[in-house]
PDB file of C-alpha atoms and ligand atoms in Angstrom:
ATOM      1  CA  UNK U   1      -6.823   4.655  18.578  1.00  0.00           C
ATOM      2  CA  UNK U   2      -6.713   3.689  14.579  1.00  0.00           C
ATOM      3  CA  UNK U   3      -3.507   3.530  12.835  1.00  0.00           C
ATOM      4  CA  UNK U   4      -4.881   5.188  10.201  1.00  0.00           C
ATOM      5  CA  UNK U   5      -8.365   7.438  10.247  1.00  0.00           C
ATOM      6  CA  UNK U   6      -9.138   9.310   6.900  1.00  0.00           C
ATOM      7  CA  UNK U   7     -12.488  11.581   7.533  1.00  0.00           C
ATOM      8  CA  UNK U   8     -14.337  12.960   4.706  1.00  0.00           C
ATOM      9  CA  UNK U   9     -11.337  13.059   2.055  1.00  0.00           C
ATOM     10  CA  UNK U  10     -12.258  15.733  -1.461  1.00  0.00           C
ATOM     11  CA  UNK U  11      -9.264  15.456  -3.557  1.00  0.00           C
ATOM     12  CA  UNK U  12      -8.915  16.878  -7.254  1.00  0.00           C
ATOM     13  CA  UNK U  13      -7.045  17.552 -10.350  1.00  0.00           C
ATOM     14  CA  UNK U  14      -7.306  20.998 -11.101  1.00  0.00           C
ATOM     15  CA  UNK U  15     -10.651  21.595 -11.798  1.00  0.00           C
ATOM     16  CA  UNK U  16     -11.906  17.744 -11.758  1.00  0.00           C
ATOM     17  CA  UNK U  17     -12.859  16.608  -8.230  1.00  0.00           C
ATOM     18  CA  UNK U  18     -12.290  13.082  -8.400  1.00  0.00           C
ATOM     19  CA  UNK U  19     -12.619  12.115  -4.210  1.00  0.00           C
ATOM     20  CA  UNK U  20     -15.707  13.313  -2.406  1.00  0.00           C
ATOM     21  CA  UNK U  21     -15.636  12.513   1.148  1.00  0.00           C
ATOM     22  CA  UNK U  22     -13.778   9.612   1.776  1.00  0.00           C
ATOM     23  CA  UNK U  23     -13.612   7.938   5.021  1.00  0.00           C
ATOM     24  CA  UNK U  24     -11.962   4.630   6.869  1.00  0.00           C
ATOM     25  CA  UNK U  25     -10.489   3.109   9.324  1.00  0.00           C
ATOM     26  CA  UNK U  26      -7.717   0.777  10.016  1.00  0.00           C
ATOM     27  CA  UNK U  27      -6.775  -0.486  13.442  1.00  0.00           C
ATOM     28  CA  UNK U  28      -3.688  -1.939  14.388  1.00  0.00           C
ATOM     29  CA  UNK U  29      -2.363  -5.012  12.733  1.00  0.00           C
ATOM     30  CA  UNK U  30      -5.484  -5.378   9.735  1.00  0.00           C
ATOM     31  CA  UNK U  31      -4.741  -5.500   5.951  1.00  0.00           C
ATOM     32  CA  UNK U  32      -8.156  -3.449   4.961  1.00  0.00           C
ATOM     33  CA  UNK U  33      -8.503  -3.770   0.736  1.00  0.00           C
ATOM     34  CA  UNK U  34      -8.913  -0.947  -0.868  1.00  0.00           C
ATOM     35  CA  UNK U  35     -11.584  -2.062  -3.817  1.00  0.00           C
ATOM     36  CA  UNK U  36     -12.759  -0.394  -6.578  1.00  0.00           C
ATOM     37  CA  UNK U  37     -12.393  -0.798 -10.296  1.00  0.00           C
ATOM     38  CA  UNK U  38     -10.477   0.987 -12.719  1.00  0.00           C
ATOM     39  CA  UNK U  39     -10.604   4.959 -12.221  1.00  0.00           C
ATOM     40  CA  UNK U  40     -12.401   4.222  -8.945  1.00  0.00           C
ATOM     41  CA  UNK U  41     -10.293   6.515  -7.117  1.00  0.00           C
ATOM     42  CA  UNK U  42      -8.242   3.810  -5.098  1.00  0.00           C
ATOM     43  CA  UNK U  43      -4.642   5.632  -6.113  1.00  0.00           C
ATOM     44  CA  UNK U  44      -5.708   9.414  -6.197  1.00  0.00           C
ATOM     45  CA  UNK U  45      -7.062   8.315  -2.242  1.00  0.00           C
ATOM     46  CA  UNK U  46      -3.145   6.793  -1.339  1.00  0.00           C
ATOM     47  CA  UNK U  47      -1.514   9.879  -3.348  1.00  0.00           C
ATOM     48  CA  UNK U  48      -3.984  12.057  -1.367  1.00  0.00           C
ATOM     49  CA  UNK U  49      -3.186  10.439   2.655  1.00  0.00           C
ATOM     50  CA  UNK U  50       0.571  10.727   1.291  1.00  0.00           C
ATOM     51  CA  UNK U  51       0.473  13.741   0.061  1.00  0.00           C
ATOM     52  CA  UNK U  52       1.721  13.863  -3.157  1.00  0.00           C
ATOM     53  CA  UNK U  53      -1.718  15.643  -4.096  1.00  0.00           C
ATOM     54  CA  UNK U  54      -2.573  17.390  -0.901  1.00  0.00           C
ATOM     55  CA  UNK U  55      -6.372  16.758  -0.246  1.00  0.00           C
ATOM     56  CA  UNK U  56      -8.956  19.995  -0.643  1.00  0.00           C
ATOM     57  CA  UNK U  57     -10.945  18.870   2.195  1.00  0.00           C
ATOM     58  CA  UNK U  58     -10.728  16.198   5.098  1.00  0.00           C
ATOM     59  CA  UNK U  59      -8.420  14.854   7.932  1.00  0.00           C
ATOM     60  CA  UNK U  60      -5.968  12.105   7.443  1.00  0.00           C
ATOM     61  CA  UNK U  61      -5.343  11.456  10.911  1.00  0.00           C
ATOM     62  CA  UNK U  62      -2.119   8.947  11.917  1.00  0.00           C
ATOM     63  CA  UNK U  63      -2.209   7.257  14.885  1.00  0.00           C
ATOM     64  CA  UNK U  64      -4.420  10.187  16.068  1.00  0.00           C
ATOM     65  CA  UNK U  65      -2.432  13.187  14.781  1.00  0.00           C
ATOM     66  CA  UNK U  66      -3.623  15.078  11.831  1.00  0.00           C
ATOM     67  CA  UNK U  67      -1.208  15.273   8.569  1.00  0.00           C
ATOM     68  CA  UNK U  68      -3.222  16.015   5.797  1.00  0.00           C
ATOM     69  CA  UNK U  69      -1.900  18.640   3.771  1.00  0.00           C
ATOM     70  CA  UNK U  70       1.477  18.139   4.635  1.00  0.00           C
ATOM     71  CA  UNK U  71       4.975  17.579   2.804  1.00  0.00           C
ATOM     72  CA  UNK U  72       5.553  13.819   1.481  1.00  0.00           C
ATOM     73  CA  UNK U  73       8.484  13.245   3.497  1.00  0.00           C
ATOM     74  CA  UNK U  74       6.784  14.551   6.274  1.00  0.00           C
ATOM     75  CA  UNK U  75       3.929  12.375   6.374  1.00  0.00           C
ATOM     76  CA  UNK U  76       6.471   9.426   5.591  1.00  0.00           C
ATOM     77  CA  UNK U  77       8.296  10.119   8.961  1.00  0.00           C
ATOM     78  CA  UNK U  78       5.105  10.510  10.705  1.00  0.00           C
ATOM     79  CA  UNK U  79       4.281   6.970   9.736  1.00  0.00           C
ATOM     80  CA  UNK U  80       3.195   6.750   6.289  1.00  0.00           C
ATOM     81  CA  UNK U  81       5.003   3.865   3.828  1.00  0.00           C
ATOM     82  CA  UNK U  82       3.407   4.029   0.169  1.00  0.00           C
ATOM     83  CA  UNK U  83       4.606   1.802  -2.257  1.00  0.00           C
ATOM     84  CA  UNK U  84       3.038   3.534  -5.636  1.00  0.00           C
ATOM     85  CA  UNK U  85       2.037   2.182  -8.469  1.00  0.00           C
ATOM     86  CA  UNK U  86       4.944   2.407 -10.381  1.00  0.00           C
ATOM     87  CA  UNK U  87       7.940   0.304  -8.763  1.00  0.00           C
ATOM     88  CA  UNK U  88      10.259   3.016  -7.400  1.00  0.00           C
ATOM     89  CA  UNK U  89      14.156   1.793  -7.234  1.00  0.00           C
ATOM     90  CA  UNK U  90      17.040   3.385  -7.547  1.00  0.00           C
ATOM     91  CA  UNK U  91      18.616   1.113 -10.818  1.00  0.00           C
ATOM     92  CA  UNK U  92      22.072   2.131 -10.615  1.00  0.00           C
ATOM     93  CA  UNK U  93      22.400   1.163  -7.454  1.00  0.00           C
ATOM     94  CA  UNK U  94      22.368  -2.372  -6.182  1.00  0.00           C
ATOM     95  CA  UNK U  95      19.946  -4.141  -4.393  1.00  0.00           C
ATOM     96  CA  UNK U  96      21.419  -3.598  -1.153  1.00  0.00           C
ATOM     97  CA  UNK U  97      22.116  -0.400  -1.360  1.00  0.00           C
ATOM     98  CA  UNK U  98      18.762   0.576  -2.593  1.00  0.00           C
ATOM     99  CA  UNK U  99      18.008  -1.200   1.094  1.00  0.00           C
ATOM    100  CA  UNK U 100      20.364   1.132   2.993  1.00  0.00           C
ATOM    101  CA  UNK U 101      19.538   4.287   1.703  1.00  0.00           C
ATOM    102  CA  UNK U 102      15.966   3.752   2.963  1.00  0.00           C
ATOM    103  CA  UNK U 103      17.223   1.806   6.068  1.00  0.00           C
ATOM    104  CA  UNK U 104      15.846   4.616   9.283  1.00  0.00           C
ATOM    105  CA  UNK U 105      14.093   4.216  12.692  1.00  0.00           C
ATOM    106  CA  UNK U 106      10.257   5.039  12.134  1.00  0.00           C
ATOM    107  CA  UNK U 107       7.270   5.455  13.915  1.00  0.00           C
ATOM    108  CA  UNK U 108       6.912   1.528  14.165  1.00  0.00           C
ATOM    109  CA  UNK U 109       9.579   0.799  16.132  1.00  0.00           C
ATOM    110  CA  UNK U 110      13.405  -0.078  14.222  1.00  0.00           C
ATOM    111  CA  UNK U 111      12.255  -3.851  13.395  1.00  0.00           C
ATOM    112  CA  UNK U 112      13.132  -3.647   9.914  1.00  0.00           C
ATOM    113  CA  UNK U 113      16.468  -3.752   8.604  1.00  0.00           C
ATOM    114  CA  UNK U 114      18.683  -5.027   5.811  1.00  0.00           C
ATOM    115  CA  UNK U 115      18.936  -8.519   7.511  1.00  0.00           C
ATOM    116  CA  UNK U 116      15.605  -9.198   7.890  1.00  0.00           C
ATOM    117  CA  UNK U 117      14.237  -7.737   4.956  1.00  0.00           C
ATOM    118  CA  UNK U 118      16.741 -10.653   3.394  1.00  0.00           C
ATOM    119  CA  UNK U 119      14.596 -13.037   5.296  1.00  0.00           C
ATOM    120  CA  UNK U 120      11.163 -11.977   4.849  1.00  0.00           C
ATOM    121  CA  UNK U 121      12.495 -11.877   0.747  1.00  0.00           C
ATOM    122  CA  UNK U 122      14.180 -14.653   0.306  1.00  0.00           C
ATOM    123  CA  UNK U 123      13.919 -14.060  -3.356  1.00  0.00           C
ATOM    124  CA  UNK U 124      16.227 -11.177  -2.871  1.00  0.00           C
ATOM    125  CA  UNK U 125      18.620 -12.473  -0.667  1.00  0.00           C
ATOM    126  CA  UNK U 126      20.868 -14.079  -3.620  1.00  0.00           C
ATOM    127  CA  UNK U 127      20.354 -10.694  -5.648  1.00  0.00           C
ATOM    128  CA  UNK U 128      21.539  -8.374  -3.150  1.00  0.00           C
ATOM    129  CA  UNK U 129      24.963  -7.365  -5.328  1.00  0.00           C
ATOM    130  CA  UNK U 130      22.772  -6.800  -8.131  1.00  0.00           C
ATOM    131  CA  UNK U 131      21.924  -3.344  -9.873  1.00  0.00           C
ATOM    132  CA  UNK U 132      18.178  -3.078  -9.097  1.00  0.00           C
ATOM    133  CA  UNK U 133      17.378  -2.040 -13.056  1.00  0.00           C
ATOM    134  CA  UNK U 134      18.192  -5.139 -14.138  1.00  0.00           C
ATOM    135  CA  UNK U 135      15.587  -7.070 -11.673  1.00  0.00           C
ATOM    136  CA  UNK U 136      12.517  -8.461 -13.215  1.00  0.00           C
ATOM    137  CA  UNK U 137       9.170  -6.474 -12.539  1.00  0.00           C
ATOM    138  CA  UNK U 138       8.490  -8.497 -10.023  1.00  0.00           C
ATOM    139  CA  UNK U 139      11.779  -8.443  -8.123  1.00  0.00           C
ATOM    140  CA  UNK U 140      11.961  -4.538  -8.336  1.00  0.00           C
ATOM    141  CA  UNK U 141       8.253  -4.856  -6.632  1.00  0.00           C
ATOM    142  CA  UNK U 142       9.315  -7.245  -3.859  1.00  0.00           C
ATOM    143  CA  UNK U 143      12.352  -4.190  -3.571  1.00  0.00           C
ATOM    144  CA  UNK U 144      10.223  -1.416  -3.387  1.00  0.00           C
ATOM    145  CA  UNK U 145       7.761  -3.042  -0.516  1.00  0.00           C
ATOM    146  CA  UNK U 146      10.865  -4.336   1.270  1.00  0.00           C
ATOM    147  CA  UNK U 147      12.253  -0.564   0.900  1.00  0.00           C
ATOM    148  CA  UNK U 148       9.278   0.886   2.009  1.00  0.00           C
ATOM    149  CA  UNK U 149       9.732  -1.512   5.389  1.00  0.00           C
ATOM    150  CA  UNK U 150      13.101  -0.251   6.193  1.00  0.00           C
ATOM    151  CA  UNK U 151      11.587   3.202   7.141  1.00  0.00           C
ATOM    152  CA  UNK U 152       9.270   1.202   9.540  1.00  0.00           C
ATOM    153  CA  UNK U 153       6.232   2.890   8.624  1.00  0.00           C
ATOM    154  CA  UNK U 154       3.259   2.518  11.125  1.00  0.00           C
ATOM    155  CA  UNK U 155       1.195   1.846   8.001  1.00  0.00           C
ATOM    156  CA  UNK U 156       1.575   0.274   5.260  1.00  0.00           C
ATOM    157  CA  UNK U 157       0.218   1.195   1.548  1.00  0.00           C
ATOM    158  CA  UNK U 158       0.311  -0.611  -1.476  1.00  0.00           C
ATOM    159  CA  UNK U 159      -1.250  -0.119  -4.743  1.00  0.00           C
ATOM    160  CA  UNK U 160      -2.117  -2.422  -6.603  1.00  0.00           C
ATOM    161  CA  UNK U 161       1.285  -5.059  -6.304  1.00  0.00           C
ATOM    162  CA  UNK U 162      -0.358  -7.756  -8.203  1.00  0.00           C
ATOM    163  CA  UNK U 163      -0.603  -5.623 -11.300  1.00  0.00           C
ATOM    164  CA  UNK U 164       1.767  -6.747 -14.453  1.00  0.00           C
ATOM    165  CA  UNK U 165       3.047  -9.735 -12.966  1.00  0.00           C
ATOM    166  CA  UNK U 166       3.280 -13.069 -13.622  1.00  0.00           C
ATOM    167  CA  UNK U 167       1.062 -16.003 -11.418  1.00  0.00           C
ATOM    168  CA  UNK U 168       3.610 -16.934  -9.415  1.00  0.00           C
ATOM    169  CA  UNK U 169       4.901 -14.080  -8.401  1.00  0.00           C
ATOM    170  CA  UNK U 170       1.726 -12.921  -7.394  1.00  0.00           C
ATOM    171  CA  UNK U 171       1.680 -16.010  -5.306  1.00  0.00           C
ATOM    172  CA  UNK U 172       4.992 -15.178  -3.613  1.00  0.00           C
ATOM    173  CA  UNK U 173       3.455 -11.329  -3.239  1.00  0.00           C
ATOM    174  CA  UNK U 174       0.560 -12.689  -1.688  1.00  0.00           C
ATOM    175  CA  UNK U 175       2.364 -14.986   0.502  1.00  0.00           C
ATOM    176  CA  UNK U 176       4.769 -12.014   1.499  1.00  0.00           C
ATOM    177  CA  UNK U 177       1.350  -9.885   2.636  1.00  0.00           C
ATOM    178  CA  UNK U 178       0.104 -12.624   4.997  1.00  0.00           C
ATOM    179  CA  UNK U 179       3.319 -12.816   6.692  1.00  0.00           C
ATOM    180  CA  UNK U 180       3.578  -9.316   6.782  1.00  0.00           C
ATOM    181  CA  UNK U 181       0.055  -9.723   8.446  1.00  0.00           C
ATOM    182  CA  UNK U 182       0.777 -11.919  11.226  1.00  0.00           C
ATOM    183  CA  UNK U 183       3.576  -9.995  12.117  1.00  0.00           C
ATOM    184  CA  UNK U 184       1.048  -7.178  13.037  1.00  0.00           C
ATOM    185  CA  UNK U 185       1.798  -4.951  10.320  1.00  0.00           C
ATOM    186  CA  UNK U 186      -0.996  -2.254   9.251  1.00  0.00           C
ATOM    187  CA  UNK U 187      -2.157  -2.695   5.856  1.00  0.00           C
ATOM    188  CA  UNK U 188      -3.855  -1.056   3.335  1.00  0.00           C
ATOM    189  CA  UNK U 189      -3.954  -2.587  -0.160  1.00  0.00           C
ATOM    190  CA  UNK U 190      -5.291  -1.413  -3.423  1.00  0.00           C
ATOM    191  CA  UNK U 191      -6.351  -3.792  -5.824  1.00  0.00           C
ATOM    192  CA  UNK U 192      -9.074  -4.609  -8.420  1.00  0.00           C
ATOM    193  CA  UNK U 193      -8.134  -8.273  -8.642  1.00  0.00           C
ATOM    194  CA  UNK U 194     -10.791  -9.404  -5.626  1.00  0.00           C
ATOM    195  CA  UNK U 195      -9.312 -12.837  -5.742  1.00  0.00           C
ATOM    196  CA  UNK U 196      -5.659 -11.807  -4.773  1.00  0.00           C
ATOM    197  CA  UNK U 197      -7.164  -9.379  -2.231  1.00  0.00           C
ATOM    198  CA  UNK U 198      -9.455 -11.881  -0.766  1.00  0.00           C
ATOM    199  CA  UNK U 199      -6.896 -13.938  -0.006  1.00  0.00           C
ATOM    200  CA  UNK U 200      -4.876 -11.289   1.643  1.00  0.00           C
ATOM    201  CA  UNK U 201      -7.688  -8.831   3.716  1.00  0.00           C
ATOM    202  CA  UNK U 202      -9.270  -9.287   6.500  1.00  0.00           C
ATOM    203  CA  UNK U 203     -11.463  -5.926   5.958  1.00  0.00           C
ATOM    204  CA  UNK U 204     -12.595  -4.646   2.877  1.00  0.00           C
ATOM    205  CA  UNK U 205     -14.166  -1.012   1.625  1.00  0.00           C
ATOM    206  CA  UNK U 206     -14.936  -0.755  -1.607  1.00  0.00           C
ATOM    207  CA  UNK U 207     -14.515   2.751  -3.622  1.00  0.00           C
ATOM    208  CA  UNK U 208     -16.449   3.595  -6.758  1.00  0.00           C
ATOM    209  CA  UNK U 209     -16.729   7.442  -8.314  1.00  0.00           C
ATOM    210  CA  UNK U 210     -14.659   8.898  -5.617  1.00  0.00           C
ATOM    211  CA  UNK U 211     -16.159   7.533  -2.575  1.00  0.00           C
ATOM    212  CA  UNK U 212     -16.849   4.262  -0.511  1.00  0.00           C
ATOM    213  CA  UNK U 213     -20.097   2.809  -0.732  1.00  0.00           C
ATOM    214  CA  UNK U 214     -19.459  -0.181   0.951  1.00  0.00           C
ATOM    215  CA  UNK U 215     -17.352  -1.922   4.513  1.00  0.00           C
ATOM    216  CA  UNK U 216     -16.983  -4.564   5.783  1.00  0.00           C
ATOM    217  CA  UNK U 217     -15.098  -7.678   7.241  1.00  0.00           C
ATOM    218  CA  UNK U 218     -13.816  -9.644   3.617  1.00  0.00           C
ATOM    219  CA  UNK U 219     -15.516 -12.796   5.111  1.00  0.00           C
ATOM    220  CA  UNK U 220     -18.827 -10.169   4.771  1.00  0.00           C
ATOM    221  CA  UNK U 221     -17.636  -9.234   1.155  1.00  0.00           C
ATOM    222  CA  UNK U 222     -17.100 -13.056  -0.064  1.00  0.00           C
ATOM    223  CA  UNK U 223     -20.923 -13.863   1.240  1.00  0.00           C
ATOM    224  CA  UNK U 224     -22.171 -11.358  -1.123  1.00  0.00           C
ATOM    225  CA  UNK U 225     -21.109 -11.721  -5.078  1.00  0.00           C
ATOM    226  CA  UNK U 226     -23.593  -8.951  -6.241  1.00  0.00           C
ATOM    227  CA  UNK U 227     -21.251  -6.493  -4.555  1.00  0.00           C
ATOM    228  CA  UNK U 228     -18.304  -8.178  -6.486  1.00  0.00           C
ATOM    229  CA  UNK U 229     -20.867  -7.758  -9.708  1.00  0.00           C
ATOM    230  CA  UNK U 230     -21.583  -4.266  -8.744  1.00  0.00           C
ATOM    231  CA  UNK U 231     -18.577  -2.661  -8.139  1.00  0.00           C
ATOM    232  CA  UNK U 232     -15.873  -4.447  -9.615  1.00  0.00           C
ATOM    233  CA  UNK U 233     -14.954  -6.116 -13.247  1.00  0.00           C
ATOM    234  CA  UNK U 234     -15.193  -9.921 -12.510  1.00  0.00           C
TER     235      UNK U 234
HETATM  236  N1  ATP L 301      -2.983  13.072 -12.953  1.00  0.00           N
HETATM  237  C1  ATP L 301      -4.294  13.093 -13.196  1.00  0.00           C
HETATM  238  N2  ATP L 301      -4.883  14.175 -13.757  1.00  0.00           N
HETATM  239  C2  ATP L 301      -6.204  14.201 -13.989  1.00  0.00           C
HETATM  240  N3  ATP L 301      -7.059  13.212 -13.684  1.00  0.00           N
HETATM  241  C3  ATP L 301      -6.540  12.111 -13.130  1.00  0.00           C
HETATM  242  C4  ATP L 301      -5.132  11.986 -12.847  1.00  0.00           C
HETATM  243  N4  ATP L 301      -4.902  10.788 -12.288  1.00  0.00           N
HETATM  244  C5  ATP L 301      -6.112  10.178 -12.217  1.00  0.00           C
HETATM  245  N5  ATP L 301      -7.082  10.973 -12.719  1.00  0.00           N
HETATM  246  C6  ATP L 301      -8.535  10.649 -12.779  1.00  0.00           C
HETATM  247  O1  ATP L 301      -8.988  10.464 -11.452  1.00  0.00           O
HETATM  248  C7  ATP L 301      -9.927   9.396 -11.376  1.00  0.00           C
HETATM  249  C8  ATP L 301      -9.442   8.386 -10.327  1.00  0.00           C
HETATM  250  O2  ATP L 301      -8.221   7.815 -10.773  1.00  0.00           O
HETATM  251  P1  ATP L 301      -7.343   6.846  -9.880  1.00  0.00           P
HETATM  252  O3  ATP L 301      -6.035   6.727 -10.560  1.00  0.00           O
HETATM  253  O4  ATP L 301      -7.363   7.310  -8.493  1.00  0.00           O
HETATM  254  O5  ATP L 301      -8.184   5.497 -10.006  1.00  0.00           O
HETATM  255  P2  ATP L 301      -7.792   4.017  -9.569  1.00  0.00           P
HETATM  256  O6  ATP L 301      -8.935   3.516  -8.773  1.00  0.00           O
HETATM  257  O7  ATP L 301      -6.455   4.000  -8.955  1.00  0.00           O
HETATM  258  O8  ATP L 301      -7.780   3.258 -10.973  1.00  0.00           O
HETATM  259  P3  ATP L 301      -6.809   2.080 -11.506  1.00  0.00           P
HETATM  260  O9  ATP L 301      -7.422   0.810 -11.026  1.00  0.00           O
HETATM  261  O10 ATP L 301      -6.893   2.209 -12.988  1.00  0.00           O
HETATM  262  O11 ATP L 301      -5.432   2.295 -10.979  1.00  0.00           O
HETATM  263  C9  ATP L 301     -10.033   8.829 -12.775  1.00  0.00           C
HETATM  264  O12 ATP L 301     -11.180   9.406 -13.380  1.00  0.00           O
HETATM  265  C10 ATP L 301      -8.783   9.326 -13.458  1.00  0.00           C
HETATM  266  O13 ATP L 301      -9.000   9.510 -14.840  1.00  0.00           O
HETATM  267 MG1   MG L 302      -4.675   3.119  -9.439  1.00  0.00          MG
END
């Protein structure tokens, strides 16, 4: 059974349809990339399996059970971790704290906690007494993923976490990803940057005007550059 099976997503705002029958896959343990360029539909498609804008149409099936349509926090505790956009902290609390709050037994098991999340981010070890709104962008993005893991989420979704920052944090975020990887977590990454996400995926579906058009392993993707031409800004 997938991890994560969306079937034949619609998704709109108001009166502007913006997803029209998406559909993927992701089994246990893959980092699938989300690709699509700007307006593509790769964050209305995240908001839409976590339902902070509850699909018009479609399954969004977790580990087999069907939660479209449901409450946020419900589809969270069914498995769900989304790490939006926008880096979500808590700033006037501190780094650990902002860890404990989110610190909870999940669908994948009670792996994460405080003390490892310290390990996998080393970068946030030495901040951990510090209020999270004075982190650097990139900080408060290596808090909100490492938040996101404390509720053990069966899968994991991230939009766009290279966007804003500087090279080498990027790096260090795309370091983080593959470790993430081979500890068998479930991935799903949204990105227009196709070299970051190359060096992260090990599938790929591309999204353009509200639905996917292509899939594939990303060794399949990097042995054909007119797709890259095609469907994304290079
Ligand atoms: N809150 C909103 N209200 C109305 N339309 C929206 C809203 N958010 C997004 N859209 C529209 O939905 C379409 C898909 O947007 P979406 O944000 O999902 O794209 P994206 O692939 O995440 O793009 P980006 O790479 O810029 O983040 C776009 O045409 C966008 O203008
Ligand atoms: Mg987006």
């Amino acid at each position: 059974m997938s991890e994560l099976r969306v079937e034949a997503l619609d998704a709109a705002y108001g009166h502007s349809q913006v997803l029209f029958g998406v559909a993927f896959e992701v089994e246990r343990g893959e980092t699938l990339a989300l690709m699509g360029r700007n307006g593509a539909g790769k964050s209305t498609t995240f908001k839409a399996i976590a339902g902070l804008l509850p699909p018009r149409a479609g399954r969004v099936l977790v580990r087999g059970q069907d939660v479209a349509g449901r409450k946020p926090y419900r589809i969270a505790r069914a498995g769900i971790g989304f790490v939006p956009e926008d880096r979500q902290v808590f700033p006037e609390h501190t780094v650990e704290e902002n860890l404990e709050i989110a610190e909870r037994e999940g669908i994948g098991g009670r792996d994460w906690n405080r003390a490892r999340a310290f390990e996998m981010f080393p970068m946030l070890a030495p901040l951990r007494s510090r209020y999270a709104g004075r982190l650097s962008g990139g900080e408060q993005q290596m808090l909100t993923i490492a938040r996101c893991l404390m509720g053990n989420p069966a899968v994991l979704l991230l939009d766009e976490p290279s966007e804003g920052l500087a090279p080498l944090i990027v790096q260090e975020i795309g370091r983080l990803i593959r470790s993430l990887r081979e500890l068998g977590t479930t991935i799903v990454l949204a990105e227009q940057n196709s070299r970051f996400c190359l060096s992260v995926a090990t599938r790929v579906a591309v999204i353009d005007k509200g639905s996917i058009v292509w899939a594939g392993t990303a060794e399949d993707f990097r042995a054909q550059p007119e797709l890259q031409a095609r469907y994304l800004q290079v």
